[in-house]
Coordinates of C-alpha atoms in Angstrom, one line a residue:
X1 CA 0.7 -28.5 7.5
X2 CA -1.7 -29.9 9.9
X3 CA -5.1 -27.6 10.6
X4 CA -4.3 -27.9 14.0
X5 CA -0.5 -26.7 13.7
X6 CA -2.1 -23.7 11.2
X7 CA -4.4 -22.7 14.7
X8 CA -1.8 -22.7 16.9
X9 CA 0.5 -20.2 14.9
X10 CA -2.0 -17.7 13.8
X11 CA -3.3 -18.2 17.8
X12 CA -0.1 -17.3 19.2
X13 CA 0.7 -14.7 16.2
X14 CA -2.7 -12.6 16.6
X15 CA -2.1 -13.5 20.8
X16 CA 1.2 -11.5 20.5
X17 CA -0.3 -8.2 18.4
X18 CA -3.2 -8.2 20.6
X19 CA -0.8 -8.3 23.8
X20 CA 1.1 -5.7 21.8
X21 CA -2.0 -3.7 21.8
X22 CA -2.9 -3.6 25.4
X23 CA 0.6 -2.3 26.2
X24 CA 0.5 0.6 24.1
X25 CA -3.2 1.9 24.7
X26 CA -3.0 2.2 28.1
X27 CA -4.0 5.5 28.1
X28 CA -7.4 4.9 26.0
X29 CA -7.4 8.5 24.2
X30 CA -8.4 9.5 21.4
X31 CA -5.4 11.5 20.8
X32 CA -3.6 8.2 21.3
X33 CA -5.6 6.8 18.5
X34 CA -5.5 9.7 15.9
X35 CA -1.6 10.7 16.5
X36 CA -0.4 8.6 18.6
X37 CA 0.4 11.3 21.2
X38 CA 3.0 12.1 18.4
X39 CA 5.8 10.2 20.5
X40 CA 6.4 7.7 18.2
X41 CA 10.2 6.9 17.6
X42 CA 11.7 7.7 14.1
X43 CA 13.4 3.9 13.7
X44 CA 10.1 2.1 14.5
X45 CA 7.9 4.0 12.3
X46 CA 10.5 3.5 9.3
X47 CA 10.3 -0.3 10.0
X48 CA 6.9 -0.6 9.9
X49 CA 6.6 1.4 7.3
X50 CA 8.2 -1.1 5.3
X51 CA 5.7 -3.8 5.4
X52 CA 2.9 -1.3 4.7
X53 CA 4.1 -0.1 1.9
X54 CA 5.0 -3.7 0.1
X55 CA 1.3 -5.6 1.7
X56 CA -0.1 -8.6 0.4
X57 CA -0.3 -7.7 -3.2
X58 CA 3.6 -7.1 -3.1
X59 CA 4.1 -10.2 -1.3
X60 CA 2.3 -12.4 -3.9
X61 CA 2.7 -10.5 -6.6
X62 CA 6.6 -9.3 -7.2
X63 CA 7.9 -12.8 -6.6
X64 CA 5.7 -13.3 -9.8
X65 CA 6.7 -10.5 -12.1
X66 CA 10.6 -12.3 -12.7
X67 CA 8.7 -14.9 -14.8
X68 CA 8.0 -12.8 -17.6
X69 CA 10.7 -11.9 -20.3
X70 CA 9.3 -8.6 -20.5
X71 CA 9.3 -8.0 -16.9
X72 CA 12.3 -10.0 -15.1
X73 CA 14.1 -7.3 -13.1
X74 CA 12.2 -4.2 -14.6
X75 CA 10.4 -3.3 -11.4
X76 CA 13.6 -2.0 -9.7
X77 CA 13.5 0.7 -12.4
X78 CA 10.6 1.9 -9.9
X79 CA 11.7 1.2 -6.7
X80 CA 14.8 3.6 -7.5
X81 CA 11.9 6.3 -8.7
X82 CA 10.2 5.9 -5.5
X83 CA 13.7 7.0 -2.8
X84 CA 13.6 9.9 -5.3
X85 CA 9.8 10.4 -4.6
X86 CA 10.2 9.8 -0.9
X87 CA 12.7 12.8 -1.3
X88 CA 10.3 15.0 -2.5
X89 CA 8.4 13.4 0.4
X90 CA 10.8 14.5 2.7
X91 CA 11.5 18.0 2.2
X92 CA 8.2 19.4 0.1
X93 CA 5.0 17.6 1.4
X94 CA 6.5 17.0 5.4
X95 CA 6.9 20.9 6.6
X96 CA 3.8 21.8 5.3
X97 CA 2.3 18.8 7.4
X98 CA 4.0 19.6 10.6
X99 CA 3.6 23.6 9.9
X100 CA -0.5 23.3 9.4
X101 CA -0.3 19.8 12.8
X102 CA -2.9 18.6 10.8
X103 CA -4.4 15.1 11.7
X104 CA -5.4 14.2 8.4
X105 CA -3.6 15.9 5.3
X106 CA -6.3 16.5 3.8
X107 CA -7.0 19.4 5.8
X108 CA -4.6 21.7 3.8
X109 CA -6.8 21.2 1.2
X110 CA -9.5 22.7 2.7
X111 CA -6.9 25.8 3.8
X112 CA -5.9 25.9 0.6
X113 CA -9.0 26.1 -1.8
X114 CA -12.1 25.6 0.5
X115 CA -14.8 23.2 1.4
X116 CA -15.5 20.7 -1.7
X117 CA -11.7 20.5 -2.5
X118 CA -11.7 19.4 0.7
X119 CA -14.1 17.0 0.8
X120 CA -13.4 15.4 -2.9
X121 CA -9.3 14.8 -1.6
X122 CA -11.5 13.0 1.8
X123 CA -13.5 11.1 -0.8
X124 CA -11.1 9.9 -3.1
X125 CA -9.2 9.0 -0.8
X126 CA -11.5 6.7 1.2
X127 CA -12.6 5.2 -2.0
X128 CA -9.0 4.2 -3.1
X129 CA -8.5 2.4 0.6
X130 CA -11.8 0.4 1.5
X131 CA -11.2 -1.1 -2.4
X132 CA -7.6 -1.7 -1.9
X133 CA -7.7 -2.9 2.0
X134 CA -10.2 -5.0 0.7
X135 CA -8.4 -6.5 -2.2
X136 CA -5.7 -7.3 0.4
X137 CA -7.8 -8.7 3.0
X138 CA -9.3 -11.1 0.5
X139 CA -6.3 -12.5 -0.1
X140 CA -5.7 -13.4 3.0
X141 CA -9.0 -14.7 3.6
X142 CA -8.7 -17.2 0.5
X143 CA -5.4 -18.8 1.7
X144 CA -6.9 -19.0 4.9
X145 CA -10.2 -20.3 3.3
X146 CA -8.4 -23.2 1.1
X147 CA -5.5 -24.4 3.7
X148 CA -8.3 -24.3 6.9
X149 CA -11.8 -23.2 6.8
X150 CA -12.6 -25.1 3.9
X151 CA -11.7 -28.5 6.0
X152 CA -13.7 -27.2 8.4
X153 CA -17.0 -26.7 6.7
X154 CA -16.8 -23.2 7.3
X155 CA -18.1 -20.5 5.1
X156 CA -15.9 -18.3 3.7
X157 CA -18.2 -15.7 5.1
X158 CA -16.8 -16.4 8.5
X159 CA -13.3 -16.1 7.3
X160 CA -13.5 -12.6 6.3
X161 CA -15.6 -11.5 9.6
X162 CA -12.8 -13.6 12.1
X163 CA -10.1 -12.3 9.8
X164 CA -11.7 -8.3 10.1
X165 CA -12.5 -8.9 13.7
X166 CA -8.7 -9.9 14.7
X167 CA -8.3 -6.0 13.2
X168 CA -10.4 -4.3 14.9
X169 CA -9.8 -6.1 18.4
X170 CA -6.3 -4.8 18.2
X171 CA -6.8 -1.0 16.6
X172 CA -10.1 -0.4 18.6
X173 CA -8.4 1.2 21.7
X174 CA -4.9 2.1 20.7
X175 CA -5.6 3.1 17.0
X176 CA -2.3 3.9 15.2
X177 CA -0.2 4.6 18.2
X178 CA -0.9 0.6 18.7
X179 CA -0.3 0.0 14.6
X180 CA 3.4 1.8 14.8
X181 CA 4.6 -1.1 17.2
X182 CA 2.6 -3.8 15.8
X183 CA 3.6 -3.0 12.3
X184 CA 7.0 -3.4 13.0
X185 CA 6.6 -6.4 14.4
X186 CA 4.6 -7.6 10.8
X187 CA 7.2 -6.3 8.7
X188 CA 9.3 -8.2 10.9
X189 CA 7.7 -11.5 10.3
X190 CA 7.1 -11.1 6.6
X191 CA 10.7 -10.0 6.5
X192 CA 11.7 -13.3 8.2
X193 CA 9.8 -15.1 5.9
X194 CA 11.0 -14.2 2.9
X195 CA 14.4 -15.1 4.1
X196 CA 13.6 -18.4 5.3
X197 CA 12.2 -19.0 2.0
X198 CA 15.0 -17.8 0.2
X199 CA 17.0 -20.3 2.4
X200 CA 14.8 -23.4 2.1
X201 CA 14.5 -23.0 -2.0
X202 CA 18.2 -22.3 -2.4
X203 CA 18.8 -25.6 -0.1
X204 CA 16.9 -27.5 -2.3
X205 CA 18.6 -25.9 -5.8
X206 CA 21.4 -28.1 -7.0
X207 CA 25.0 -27.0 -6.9
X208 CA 25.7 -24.4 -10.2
X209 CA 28.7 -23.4 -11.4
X210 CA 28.3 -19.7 -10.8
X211 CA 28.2 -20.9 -6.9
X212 CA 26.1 -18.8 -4.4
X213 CA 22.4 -17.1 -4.8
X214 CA 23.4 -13.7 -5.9
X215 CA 25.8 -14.9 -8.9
X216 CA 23.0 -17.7 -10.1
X217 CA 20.4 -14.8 -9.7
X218 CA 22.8 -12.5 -12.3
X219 CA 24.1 -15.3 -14.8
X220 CA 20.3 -16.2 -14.6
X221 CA 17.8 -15.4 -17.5
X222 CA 15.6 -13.1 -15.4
X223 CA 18.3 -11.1 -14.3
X224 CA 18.1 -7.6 -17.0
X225 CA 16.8 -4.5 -14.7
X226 CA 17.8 -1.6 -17.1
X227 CA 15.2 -1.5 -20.3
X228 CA 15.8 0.8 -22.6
X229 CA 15.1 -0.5 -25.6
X230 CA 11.6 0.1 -26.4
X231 CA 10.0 3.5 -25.6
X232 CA 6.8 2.2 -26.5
X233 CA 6.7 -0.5 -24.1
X234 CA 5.5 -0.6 -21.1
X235 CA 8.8 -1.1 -19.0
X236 CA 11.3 1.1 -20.6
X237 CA 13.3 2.8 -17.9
X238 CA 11.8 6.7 -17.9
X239 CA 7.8 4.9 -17.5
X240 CA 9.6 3.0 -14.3
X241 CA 11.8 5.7 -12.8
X242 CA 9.7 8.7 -13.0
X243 CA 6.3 6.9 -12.9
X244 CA 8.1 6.0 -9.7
X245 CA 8.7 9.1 -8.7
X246 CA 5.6 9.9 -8.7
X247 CA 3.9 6.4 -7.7
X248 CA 6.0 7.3 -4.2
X249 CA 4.4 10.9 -3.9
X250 CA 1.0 10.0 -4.4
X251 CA 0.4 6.3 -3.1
X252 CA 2.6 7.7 0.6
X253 CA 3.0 10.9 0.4
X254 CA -1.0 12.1 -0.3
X255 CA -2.0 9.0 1.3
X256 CA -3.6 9.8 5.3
X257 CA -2.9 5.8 5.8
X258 CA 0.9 5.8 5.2
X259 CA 0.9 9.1 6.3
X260 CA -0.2 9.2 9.5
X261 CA 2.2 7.2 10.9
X262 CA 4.9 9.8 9.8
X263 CA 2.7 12.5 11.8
X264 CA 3.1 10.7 14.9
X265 CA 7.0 11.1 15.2
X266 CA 8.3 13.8 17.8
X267 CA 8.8 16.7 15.0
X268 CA 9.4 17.1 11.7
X269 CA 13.1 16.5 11.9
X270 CA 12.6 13.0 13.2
X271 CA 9.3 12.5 11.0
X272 CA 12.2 13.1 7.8
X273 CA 14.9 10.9 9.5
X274 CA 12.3 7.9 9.7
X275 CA 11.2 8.8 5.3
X276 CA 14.9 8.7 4.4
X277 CA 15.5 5.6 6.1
X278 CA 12.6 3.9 4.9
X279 CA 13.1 4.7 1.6
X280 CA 16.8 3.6 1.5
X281 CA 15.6 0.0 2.8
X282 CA 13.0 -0.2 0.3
X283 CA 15.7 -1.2 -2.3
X284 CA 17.3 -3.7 -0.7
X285 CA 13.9 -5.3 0.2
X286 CA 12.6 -5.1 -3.0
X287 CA 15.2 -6.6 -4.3
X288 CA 15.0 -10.0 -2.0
X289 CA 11.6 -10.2 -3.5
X290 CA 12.2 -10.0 -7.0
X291 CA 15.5 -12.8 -5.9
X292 CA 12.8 -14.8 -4.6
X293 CA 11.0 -14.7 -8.0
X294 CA 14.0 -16.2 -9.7
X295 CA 14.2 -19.0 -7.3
X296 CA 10.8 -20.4 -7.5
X297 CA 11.1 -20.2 -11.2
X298 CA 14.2 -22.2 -10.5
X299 CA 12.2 -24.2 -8.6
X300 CA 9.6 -25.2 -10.5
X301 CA 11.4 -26.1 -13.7
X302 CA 13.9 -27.9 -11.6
X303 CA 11.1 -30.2 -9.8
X304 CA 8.8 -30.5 -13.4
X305 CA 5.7 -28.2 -12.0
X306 CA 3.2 -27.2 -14.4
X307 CA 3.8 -23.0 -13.6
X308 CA -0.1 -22.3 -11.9
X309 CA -2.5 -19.7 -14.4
X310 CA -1.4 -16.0 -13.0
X311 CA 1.6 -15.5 -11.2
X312 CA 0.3 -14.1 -8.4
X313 CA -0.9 -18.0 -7.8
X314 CA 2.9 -19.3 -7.9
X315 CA 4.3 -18.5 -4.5
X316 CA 1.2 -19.7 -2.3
X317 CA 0.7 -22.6 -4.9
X318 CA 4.2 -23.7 -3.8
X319 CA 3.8 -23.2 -0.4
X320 CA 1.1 -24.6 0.2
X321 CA 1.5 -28.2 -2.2
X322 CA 5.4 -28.1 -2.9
X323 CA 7.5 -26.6 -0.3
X324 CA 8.1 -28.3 3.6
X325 CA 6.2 -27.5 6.4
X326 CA 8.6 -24.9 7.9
X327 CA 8.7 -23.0 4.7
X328 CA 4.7 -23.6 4.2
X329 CA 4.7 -22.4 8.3
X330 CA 7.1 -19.1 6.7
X331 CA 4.6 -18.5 4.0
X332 CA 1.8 -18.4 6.1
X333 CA 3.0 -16.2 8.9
X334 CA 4.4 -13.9 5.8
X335 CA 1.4 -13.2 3.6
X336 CA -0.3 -12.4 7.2
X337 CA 1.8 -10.5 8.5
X338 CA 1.8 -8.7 4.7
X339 CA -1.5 -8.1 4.5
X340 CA -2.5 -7.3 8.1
X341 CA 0.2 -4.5 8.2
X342 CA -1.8 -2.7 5.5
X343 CA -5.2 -3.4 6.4
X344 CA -4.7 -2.4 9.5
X345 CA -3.3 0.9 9.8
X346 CA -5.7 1.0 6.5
X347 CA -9.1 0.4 9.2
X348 CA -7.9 3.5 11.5
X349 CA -6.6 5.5 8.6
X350 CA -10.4 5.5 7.3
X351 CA -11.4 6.2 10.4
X352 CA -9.6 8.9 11.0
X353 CA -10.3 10.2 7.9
X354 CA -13.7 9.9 8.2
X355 CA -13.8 11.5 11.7
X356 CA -11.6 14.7 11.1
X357 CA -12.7 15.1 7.3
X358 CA -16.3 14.9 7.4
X359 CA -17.2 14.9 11.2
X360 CA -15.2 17.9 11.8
X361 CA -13.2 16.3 15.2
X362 CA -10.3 18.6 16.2
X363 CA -7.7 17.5 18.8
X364 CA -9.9 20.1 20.9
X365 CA -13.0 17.7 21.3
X366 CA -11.0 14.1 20.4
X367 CA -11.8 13.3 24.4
X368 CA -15.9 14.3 23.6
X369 CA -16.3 12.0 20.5
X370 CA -15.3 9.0 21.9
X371 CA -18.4 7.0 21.0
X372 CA -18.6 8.5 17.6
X373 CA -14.9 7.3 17.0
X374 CA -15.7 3.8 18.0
X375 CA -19.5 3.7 15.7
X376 CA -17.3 5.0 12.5
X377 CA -14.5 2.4 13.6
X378 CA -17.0 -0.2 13.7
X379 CA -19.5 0.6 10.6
X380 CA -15.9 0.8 8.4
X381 CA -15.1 -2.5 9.8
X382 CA -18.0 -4.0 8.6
X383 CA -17.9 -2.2 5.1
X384 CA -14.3 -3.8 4.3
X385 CA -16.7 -7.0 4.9
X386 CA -19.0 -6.1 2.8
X387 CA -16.9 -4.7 0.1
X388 CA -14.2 -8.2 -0.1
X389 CA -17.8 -10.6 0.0
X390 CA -18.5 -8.1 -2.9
X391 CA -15.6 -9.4 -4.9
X392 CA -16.1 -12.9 -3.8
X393 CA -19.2 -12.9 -5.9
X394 CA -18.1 -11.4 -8.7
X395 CA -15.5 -14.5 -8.6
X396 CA -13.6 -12.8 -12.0
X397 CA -10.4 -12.0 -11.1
X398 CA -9.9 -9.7 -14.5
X399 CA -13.0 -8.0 -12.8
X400 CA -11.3 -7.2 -9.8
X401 CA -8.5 -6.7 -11.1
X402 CA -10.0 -4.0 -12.7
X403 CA -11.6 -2.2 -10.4
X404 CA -8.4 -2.3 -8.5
X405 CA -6.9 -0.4 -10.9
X406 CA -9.6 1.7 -10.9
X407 CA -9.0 2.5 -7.1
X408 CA -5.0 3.9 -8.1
X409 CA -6.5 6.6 -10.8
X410 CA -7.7 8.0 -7.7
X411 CA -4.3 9.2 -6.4
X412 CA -3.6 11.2 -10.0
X413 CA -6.4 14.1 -8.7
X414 CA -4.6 13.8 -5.4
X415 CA -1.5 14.5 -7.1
X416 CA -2.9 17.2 -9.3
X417 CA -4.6 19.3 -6.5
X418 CA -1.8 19.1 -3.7
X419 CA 1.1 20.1 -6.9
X420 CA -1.3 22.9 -7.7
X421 CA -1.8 24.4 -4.2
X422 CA 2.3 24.5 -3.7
X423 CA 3.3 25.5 -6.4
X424 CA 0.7 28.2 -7.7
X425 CA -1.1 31.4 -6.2
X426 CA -4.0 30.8 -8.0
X427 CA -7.5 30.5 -6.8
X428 CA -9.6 28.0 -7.9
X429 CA -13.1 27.6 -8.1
X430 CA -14.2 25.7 -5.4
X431 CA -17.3 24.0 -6.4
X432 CA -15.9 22.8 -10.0
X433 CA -13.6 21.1 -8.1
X434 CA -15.0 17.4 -7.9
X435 CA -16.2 17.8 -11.7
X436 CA -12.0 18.1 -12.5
X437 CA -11.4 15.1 -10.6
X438 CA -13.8 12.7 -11.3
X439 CA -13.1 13.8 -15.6
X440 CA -9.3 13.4 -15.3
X441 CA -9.1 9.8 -14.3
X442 CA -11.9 9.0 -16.6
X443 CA -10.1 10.9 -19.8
X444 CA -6.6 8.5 -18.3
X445 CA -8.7 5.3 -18.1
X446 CA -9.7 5.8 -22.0
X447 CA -6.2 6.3 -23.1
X448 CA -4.5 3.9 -21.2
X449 CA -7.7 1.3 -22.6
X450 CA -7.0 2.3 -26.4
X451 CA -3.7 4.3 -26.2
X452 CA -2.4 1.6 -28.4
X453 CA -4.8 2.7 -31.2
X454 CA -4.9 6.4 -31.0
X455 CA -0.9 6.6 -30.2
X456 CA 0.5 4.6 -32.8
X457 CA 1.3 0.9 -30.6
X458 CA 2.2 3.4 -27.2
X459 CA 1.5 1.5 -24.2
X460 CA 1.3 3.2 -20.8
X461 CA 3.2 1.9 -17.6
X462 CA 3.6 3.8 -14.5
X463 CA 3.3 7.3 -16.0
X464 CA -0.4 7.2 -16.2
X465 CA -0.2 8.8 -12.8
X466 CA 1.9 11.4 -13.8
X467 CA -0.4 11.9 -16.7
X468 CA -3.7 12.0 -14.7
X469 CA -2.4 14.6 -12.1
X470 CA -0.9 16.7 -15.3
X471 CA -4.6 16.9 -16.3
X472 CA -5.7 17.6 -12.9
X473 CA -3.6 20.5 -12.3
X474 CA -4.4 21.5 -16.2
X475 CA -8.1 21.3 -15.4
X476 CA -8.0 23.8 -12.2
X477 CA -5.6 26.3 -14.1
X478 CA -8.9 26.1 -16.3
X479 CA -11.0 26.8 -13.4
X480 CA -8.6 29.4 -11.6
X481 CA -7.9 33.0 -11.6
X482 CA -4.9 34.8 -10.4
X483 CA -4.6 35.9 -6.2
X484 CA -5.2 39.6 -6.3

């Protein structure tokens, strides 16, 4: 790919969302921005949904996971967890949404137990996004840096501000009633791409005798899904499915970015049609990333390519030195696409947050705090630069890594707090509250760090959430007395 073919795509793709953008804020409110007017239809919000809830670490990452004997299909263990999650989703977590109209969920927990419950859900919350929109962003940034900028002279400095700017240019005035439409459009291009990868690799696969993607894929040695053999490993099917479960219900369903979106629709009926949908499309999806996984493995033996170190590196290392220009042209617009449909509705999720959470805006005075909105939209903005030239100097990816991880223990207090206020009477003590969640994820970290020592060879998978918000809610029974 030519640097000058690279400019004109991403000119005309950022061209279209920011056209998208001035169609759809029009109206310039801050009720607009915050819920869209809640008049967003059901079928678009689903779609876009889709793309934010794979991003860019899906995009690189999945196609990557096959590789490994251990892994190969085990990850759909999960995604069949998370329709049951979006379930609970559906019918628990979205009425008491649409009874309280809140703007950012985590209002109901200061209804529920008071002011610093409140303001620790607000916290960890923002924590878990600027360090994962960040994460995402940066991955973006450095297959933009190494394919463009890096030609060019230019700083990779520059990259992240032009790639941060593009956001907020398009979410400034229309916030996420802008994000629901161009979302969709993102998931449609990352979407698109996948398939026209999937087409160009299986093109260039010789004939087999099993004929046809889906029965190579099957007779194929990365095929195994179901693991049930070792309890102590990681991927054994009851980690996967109910770690799922509960991956779904914190990382969406206590999430303000993925669900505000959801809080736009009409009412709560067509908020539940849009979940249900989603969910069920989530299969299929990530299935067609995990086939893609098999084919570039296919690929690469089939051509003699040393496999890059970390598999996240395989699919842009073969788009970007192996593949053709149309494909590299698919791979470009789809790890985008991937990671701008998070960051984005990421930017004015913090925002919103930020603004209803600790500034105390109410849909009363959103047409007052106009200028406050835009300040907090800006100073977040330049914290996500901040935070991913952060990382860039660290330059350890097991570092990063890390504190990535880190980020997820936050949605295990989530978890714990929102399970506790449903489904008890009991009143906590409200000021002990940030003390529970900050020693929860902490006590999880250890364990999962030496679980193999203390446990007898037991490694954690996906439960550790579960665990984390078991010790959660167990820590606020602690703390709690019964409602007289």
């Amino acid at each position: 790919m030519s640097p000058s073919l690279i400019v004109f795509i991403l000119t005309l793709y950022f061209g279209l969302l920011v056209t998208v953008s001035f169609l759809t804020s029009k109206s310039k409110g801050n009720d607009g921005f915050f819920v869209g007017d809640r008049q967003s239809p059901w079928y678009l919000v689903a779609f876009g949904m889709i793309g934010t809830s794979l991003s860019g670490v899906t995009f690189l990452s999945v196609p990557g996971w096959v590789g490994n004997a251990n892994n190969q299909f085990s990850y759909m263990q999960a995604v069949l967890g998370y329709f049951i999650g979006y379930l609970i989703i559906t019918y628990v977590l979205m009425p008491i949404y649409y009874k309280m109209n809140v703007v950012s969920i985590y209002e109901y927990l200061k209804e529920r137990f008071g002011f610093f419950s409140h303001k620790t859900g607000a916290i960890l919350f923002l924590v878990s996004r600027v360090i994962g929109a960040s994460v995402r962003l940066m991955l973006v940034a450095e297959v933009l840096q190494s394919i463009l900028f890096d030609g060019w002279g230019i700083r990779f400095e520059v990259t992240v501000s032009i790639c941060i700017l593009l956001i907020w240019i398009y979410t400034n005035r229309g916030g996420i009633k802008t994000i629901v439409w161009t979302d969709t459009l993102q998931t449609g291009f990352m979407l698109l791409s996948v398939f026209l990868t999937v087409y160009f690799i299986s093109n260039a696969l010789p004939t087999t005798p099993h004929g046809g993607i889906i029965n190579e894929v099957a007779h194929g040695p990365y095929s195994k899904i179901f693991f049930f053999e070792d309890l102590y490993g990681s991927n054994h099917f009851l980690k996967h499915f109910f770690g799922g479960i509960f991956i779904a219900i914190g990382m969406t369903g206590l999430d303000q970015d993925m669900m505000q979106k959801n809080l736009t629709c009409r009412n709560l009926k067509e908020s539940q049609k849009n979940i249900y949908w989603m969910s069920l499309s989530l299969i299929p999806v990530n299935l067609l990333f995990m086939i893609l996984g098999v084919l570039l493995y296919q690929f690469v033996e089939l051509k003699g390519i040393a496999v890059p170190p970390g598999t996240d590196n395989l699919f842009p290392y073969l788009a970007i030195e192996h593949f053709s220009s149309i494909a590299g042209i698919a791979f470009l617009l789809g790890i985008t696409a991937a990671a701008y449909s998070s960051a984005d509705s990421a930017l004015t999720a913090l925002t919103t947050s930020f603004c209803i959470d600790f500034l105390n805006f109410s849909p009363a005075n959103f047409e007052s705090k106009k200028r406050t909105k835009l300040i907090v939209h800006i100073g977040f903005s330049l914290l996500l630069i901040v935070v991913i030239l952060f990382f860039k100097a660290i330059n350890d990816q097991s570092v990063i890594n890390s504190i990535f991880s880190v980020a997820g223990y936050t949605y295990g207090p989530l978890l714990g707090l929102f399970s506790f206020g449903i489904f008890t009477q009991r009143v906590v003590k409200d000021q002990w509250v940030p003390l529970i969640c900050i020693l929860a994820p902490v006590f999880c970290c250890l364990l999962s760090k030496y679980s193999s020592e203390w446990l007898n060879g037991y490694q954690f998978g996906f439960e550790l959430l579960m665990l984390n918000g078991a010790f959660t809610f167990l820590g606020l029974w602690l703390i709690s007395k019964k409602l007289r």
